[in-house]
């Protein structure tokens, strides 16, 4: 999990939220059932596109990247069942993989990557994301979302192996420019927000730097 910056509210929400909520409130007052279309306006293509952009096409919780077939499920940070005001509000929407979405269910008070910086609440050992012992919200989140389920550990291990191979290539490169470019790829590109499992990659690179296995700063340009 990494911190996510909320993007601009899609125009379709700004223009329609009052009407969308009003229709649901009308049904509530009349004791009638809204249609699925009326309930699911938050699934509008523009909203989904904006959420995919701000999450870098990754699950907001586990950082798994969405494929070309599956684009993730829109997730309500505060469960939509708790009130009409939570259903369409831009600040309450994000996107998650099906497993994280299901695991979170209607639970509240989890680490919110739009508000908290998860890298301040968890520490990372290899492929495992652990809550800091003094953070009850991180503990609750790790358990609820199951942030260390076996398929995630497997995929994060593949990522670590790829980073290790890059490190080996960099160490063995005899051309100084190539060596520098490979270190830069390892330190900057592979740890960028848009990369899958960026938090794991950052922790790995930090540990390499701490152990003196890669140079901390890039060599000054010649
Ligand atoms: Zn996920």
Short mmCIF file of C-alpha atoms and ligand atoms in Angstrom, two decimals:
data_model
loop_
_atom_site.label_atom_id
_atom_site.label_comp_id
_atom_site.label_asym_id
_atom_site.label_seq_id
_atom_site.Cartn_x
_atom_site.Cartn_y
_atom_site.Cartn_z
CA UNK A 1 0.00 0.00 0.00
CA UNK A 2 1.25 3.47 -0.85
CA UNK A 3 -0.10 6.98 -0.41
CA UNK A 4 -2.48 8.04 -3.17
CA UNK A 5 -3.14 11.62 -4.24
CA UNK A 6 -6.82 12.30 -4.93
CA UNK A 7 -7.35 13.59 -8.45
CA UNK A 8 -9.85 16.21 -9.59
CA UNK A 9 -13.51 15.35 -9.24
CA UNK A 10 -14.96 14.16 -12.57
CA UNK A 11 -17.40 16.66 -14.04
CA UNK A 12 -20.14 14.03 -14.19
CA UNK A 13 -20.18 13.91 -10.37
CA UNK A 14 -20.09 17.68 -9.92
CA UNK A 15 -22.94 18.09 -12.38
CA UNK A 16 -25.15 15.26 -11.17
CA UNK A 17 -24.53 14.35 -7.54
CA UNK A 18 -27.38 16.48 -6.21
CA UNK A 19 -29.83 14.83 -8.61
CA UNK A 20 -28.45 11.31 -8.05
CA UNK A 21 -28.71 11.65 -4.28
CA UNK A 22 -32.10 13.36 -4.54
CA UNK A 23 -33.55 10.41 -6.45
CA UNK A 24 -32.35 7.99 -3.78
CA UNK A 25 -33.67 10.22 -1.00
CA UNK A 26 -37.01 10.32 -2.79
CA UNK A 27 -37.14 6.53 -2.82
CA UNK A 28 -36.12 6.44 0.82
CA UNK A 29 -38.91 8.84 1.78
CA UNK A 30 -41.49 6.99 -0.30
CA UNK A 31 -40.35 3.55 0.85
CA UNK A 32 -39.74 2.44 -2.74
CA UNK A 33 -36.73 0.66 -4.20
CA UNK A 34 -34.33 2.50 -6.50
CA UNK A 35 -33.31 0.75 -9.70
CA UNK A 36 -29.83 -0.71 -10.10
CA UNK A 37 -29.04 2.10 -12.54
CA UNK A 38 -29.99 4.71 -9.96
CA UNK A 39 -27.90 2.98 -7.31
CA UNK A 40 -24.84 2.41 -9.46
CA UNK A 41 -24.27 5.83 -11.03
CA UNK A 42 -20.80 5.82 -9.45
CA UNK A 43 -19.81 3.21 -12.07
CA UNK A 44 -19.85 5.83 -14.81
CA UNK A 45 -16.95 5.37 -17.26
CA UNK A 46 -15.52 8.84 -16.50
CA UNK A 47 -15.44 8.07 -12.78
CA UNK A 48 -13.75 4.75 -13.28
CA UNK A 49 -11.19 6.29 -15.64
CA UNK A 50 -10.37 9.02 -13.10
CA UNK A 51 -9.97 6.44 -10.33
CA UNK A 52 -7.72 4.25 -12.49
CA UNK A 53 -5.57 7.29 -13.24
CA UNK A 54 -5.10 8.32 -9.62
CA UNK A 55 -4.39 4.76 -8.45
CA UNK A 56 -2.03 4.10 -11.39
CA UNK A 57 -4.30 1.20 -12.42
CA UNK A 58 -3.51 -0.61 -9.18
CA UNK A 59 -5.57 -1.83 -6.27
CA UNK A 60 -5.60 0.96 -3.65
CA UNK A 61 -4.92 -1.60 -0.91
CA UNK A 62 -2.62 -4.33 -2.25
CA UNK A 63 -1.03 -2.51 -5.22
CA UNK A 64 -1.78 -5.35 -7.63
CA UNK A 65 -2.01 -4.02 -11.15
CA UNK A 66 -5.24 -4.44 -13.07
CA UNK A 67 -4.99 -6.37 -16.31
CA UNK A 68 -6.42 -5.67 -19.71
CA UNK A 69 -9.48 -7.75 -18.96
CA UNK A 70 -10.20 -6.88 -15.36
CA UNK A 71 -10.21 -3.20 -14.41
CA UNK A 72 -10.91 -3.47 -10.69
CA UNK A 73 -14.03 -2.77 -8.66
CA UNK A 74 -15.06 0.66 -7.45
CA UNK A 75 -14.66 0.69 -3.72
CA UNK A 76 -16.32 2.97 -1.15
CA UNK A 77 -13.88 3.92 1.59
CA UNK A 78 -16.80 4.53 3.96
CA UNK A 79 -19.27 1.76 3.11
CA UNK A 80 -22.10 2.98 0.88
CA UNK A 81 -24.59 1.07 3.02
CA UNK A 82 -24.03 3.65 5.77
CA UNK A 83 -25.84 6.38 3.92
CA UNK A 84 -26.76 7.94 0.60
CA UNK A 85 -24.14 10.64 1.17
CA UNK A 86 -21.35 8.04 0.89
CA UNK A 87 -22.43 6.53 -2.42
CA UNK A 88 -21.43 9.10 -5.04
CA UNK A 89 -19.12 11.47 -3.18
CA UNK A 90 -15.82 11.67 -5.06
CA UNK A 91 -13.67 11.68 -1.89
CA UNK A 92 -15.22 8.37 -0.83
CA UNK A 93 -14.46 6.48 -4.05
CA UNK A 94 -11.44 4.46 -4.95
CA UNK A 95 -10.69 1.25 -6.80
CA UNK A 96 -9.64 -2.12 -5.44
CA UNK A 97 -9.09 -5.66 -6.62
CA UNK A 98 -11.95 -8.05 -6.05
CA UNK A 99 -10.27 -9.85 -3.15
CA UNK A 100 -9.37 -6.68 -1.23
CA UNK A 101 -12.80 -5.26 -1.97
CA UNK A 102 -14.51 -8.40 -0.67
CA UNK A 103 -12.24 -8.66 2.37
CA UNK A 104 -12.88 -5.06 3.32
CA UNK A 105 -16.63 -5.52 2.93
CA UNK A 106 -18.53 -3.08 5.13
CA UNK A 107 -15.74 -2.54 7.61
CA UNK A 108 -14.62 0.96 8.52
CA UNK A 109 -11.64 2.62 10.12
CA UNK A 110 -8.98 0.97 8.01
CA UNK A 111 -5.82 2.64 6.79
CA UNK A 112 -6.98 5.08 4.12
CA UNK A 113 -4.22 5.56 1.54
CA UNK A 114 -5.68 8.96 0.60
CA UNK A 115 -5.32 10.27 4.16
CA UNK A 116 -2.59 8.21 5.81
CA UNK A 117 0.83 7.45 4.46
CA UNK A 118 0.85 3.65 4.70
CA UNK A 119 4.64 3.66 4.62
CA UNK A 120 4.53 5.33 8.06
CA UNK A 121 2.22 2.66 9.49
CA UNK A 122 3.69 -0.57 8.14
CA UNK A 123 7.17 -1.95 7.85
CA UNK A 124 8.27 -4.34 5.18
CA UNK A 125 10.34 -7.48 5.49
CA UNK A 126 11.05 -9.00 2.07
CA UNK A 127 7.64 -9.65 0.53
CA UNK A 128 5.73 -9.23 3.81
CA UNK A 129 3.98 -6.04 4.92
CA UNK A 130 3.72 -5.87 8.70
CA UNK A 131 1.87 -3.36 10.87
CA UNK A 132 4.04 -1.29 13.16
CA UNK A 133 3.38 -2.70 16.65
CA UNK A 134 2.04 0.61 17.97
CA UNK A 135 -0.44 1.09 15.13
CA UNK A 136 -3.77 -0.58 15.85
CA UNK A 137 -5.27 0.77 12.61
CA UNK A 138 -2.46 -0.88 10.63
CA UNK A 139 -2.96 -4.15 12.53
CA UNK A 140 -6.69 -4.10 11.86
CA UNK A 141 -6.08 -3.32 8.18
CA UNK A 142 -3.49 -6.05 7.68
CA UNK A 143 -5.85 -8.63 9.20
CA UNK A 144 -9.01 -7.41 7.47
CA UNK A 145 -7.63 -7.02 3.96
CA UNK A 146 -5.29 -10.00 4.43
CA UNK A 147 -2.39 -8.02 3.03
CA UNK A 148 -0.07 -11.05 3.19
CA UNK A 149 -2.24 -13.64 1.51
CA UNK A 150 -0.28 -16.31 -0.30
CA UNK A 151 -0.91 -15.13 -3.87
CA UNK A 152 0.31 -11.63 -2.96
CA UNK A 153 3.45 -13.02 -1.30
CA UNK A 154 4.13 -15.03 -4.42
CA UNK A 155 3.78 -12.07 -6.76
CA UNK A 156 5.80 -9.78 -4.51
CA UNK A 157 8.54 -12.40 -4.41
CA UNK A 158 8.60 -12.37 -8.21
CA UNK A 159 9.01 -8.59 -8.06
CA UNK A 160 11.89 -8.92 -5.57
CA UNK A 161 13.55 -11.51 -7.76
CA UNK A 162 13.31 -9.15 -10.74
CA UNK A 163 14.88 -6.35 -8.68
CA UNK A 164 17.62 -8.67 -7.51
CA UNK A 165 18.37 -9.66 -11.11
CA UNK A 166 18.61 -5.97 -11.98
CA UNK A 167 21.02 -5.43 -9.10
CA UNK A 168 23.16 -8.31 -10.34
CA UNK A 169 23.20 -6.88 -13.85
CA UNK A 170 24.20 -3.46 -12.50
CA UNK A 171 26.96 -4.89 -10.33
CA UNK A 172 28.37 -6.90 -13.23
CA UNK A 173 28.17 -4.15 -15.84
CA UNK A 174 31.65 -3.02 -16.87
CA UNK A 175 30.50 0.06 -18.81
CA UNK A 176 30.11 2.83 -16.18
CA UNK A 177 27.24 4.49 -18.07
CA UNK A 178 25.33 1.25 -18.28
CA UNK A 179 26.02 0.53 -14.62
CA UNK A 180 24.71 3.96 -13.67
CA UNK A 181 21.60 3.54 -15.85
CA UNK A 182 20.85 0.16 -14.27
CA UNK A 183 21.21 1.54 -10.74
CA UNK A 184 18.91 4.40 -11.69
CA UNK A 185 16.34 2.00 -13.04
CA UNK A 186 16.50 0.02 -9.82
CA UNK A 187 16.31 3.03 -7.54
CA UNK A 188 13.95 5.35 -9.39
CA UNK A 189 11.92 3.63 -12.05
CA UNK A 190 11.19 0.37 -10.24
CA UNK A 191 10.16 2.19 -7.07
CA UNK A 192 7.89 4.78 -8.71
CA UNK A 193 4.23 5.03 -7.67
CA UNK A 194 3.00 3.57 -10.94
CA UNK A 195 4.95 0.34 -10.52
CA UNK A 196 3.26 -2.70 -9.07
CA UNK A 197 4.20 -3.28 -5.41
CA UNK A 198 6.12 0.01 -5.18
CA UNK A 199 6.19 -0.12 -1.37
CA UNK A 200 7.98 -3.48 -1.43
CA UNK A 201 10.45 -2.22 -4.04
CA UNK A 202 11.22 0.92 -2.00
CA UNK A 203 11.88 -1.08 1.13
CA UNK A 204 14.15 -3.43 -0.81
CA UNK A 205 16.15 -0.59 -2.38
CA UNK A 206 16.42 1.20 0.99
CA UNK A 207 17.83 -1.96 2.54
CA UNK A 208 20.38 -2.26 -0.29
CA UNK A 209 21.47 1.34 0.26
CA UNK A 210 21.65 0.83 4.05
CA UNK A 211 23.85 -2.21 3.54
CA UNK A 212 26.09 -0.35 1.12
CA UNK A 213 25.18 -2.71 -1.71
CA UNK A 214 24.30 0.12 -4.06
CA UNK A 215 25.52 3.71 -4.08
CA UNK A 216 23.19 6.04 -2.16
CA UNK A 217 23.39 8.91 -4.61
CA UNK A 218 23.95 8.98 -8.34
CA UNK A 219 27.43 9.92 -9.44
CA UNK A 220 27.62 13.56 -10.54
CA UNK A 221 27.22 13.98 -14.27
CA UNK A 222 30.52 14.10 -16.09
ZN1 LIG B 1 -6.03 -5.66 -3.76
#
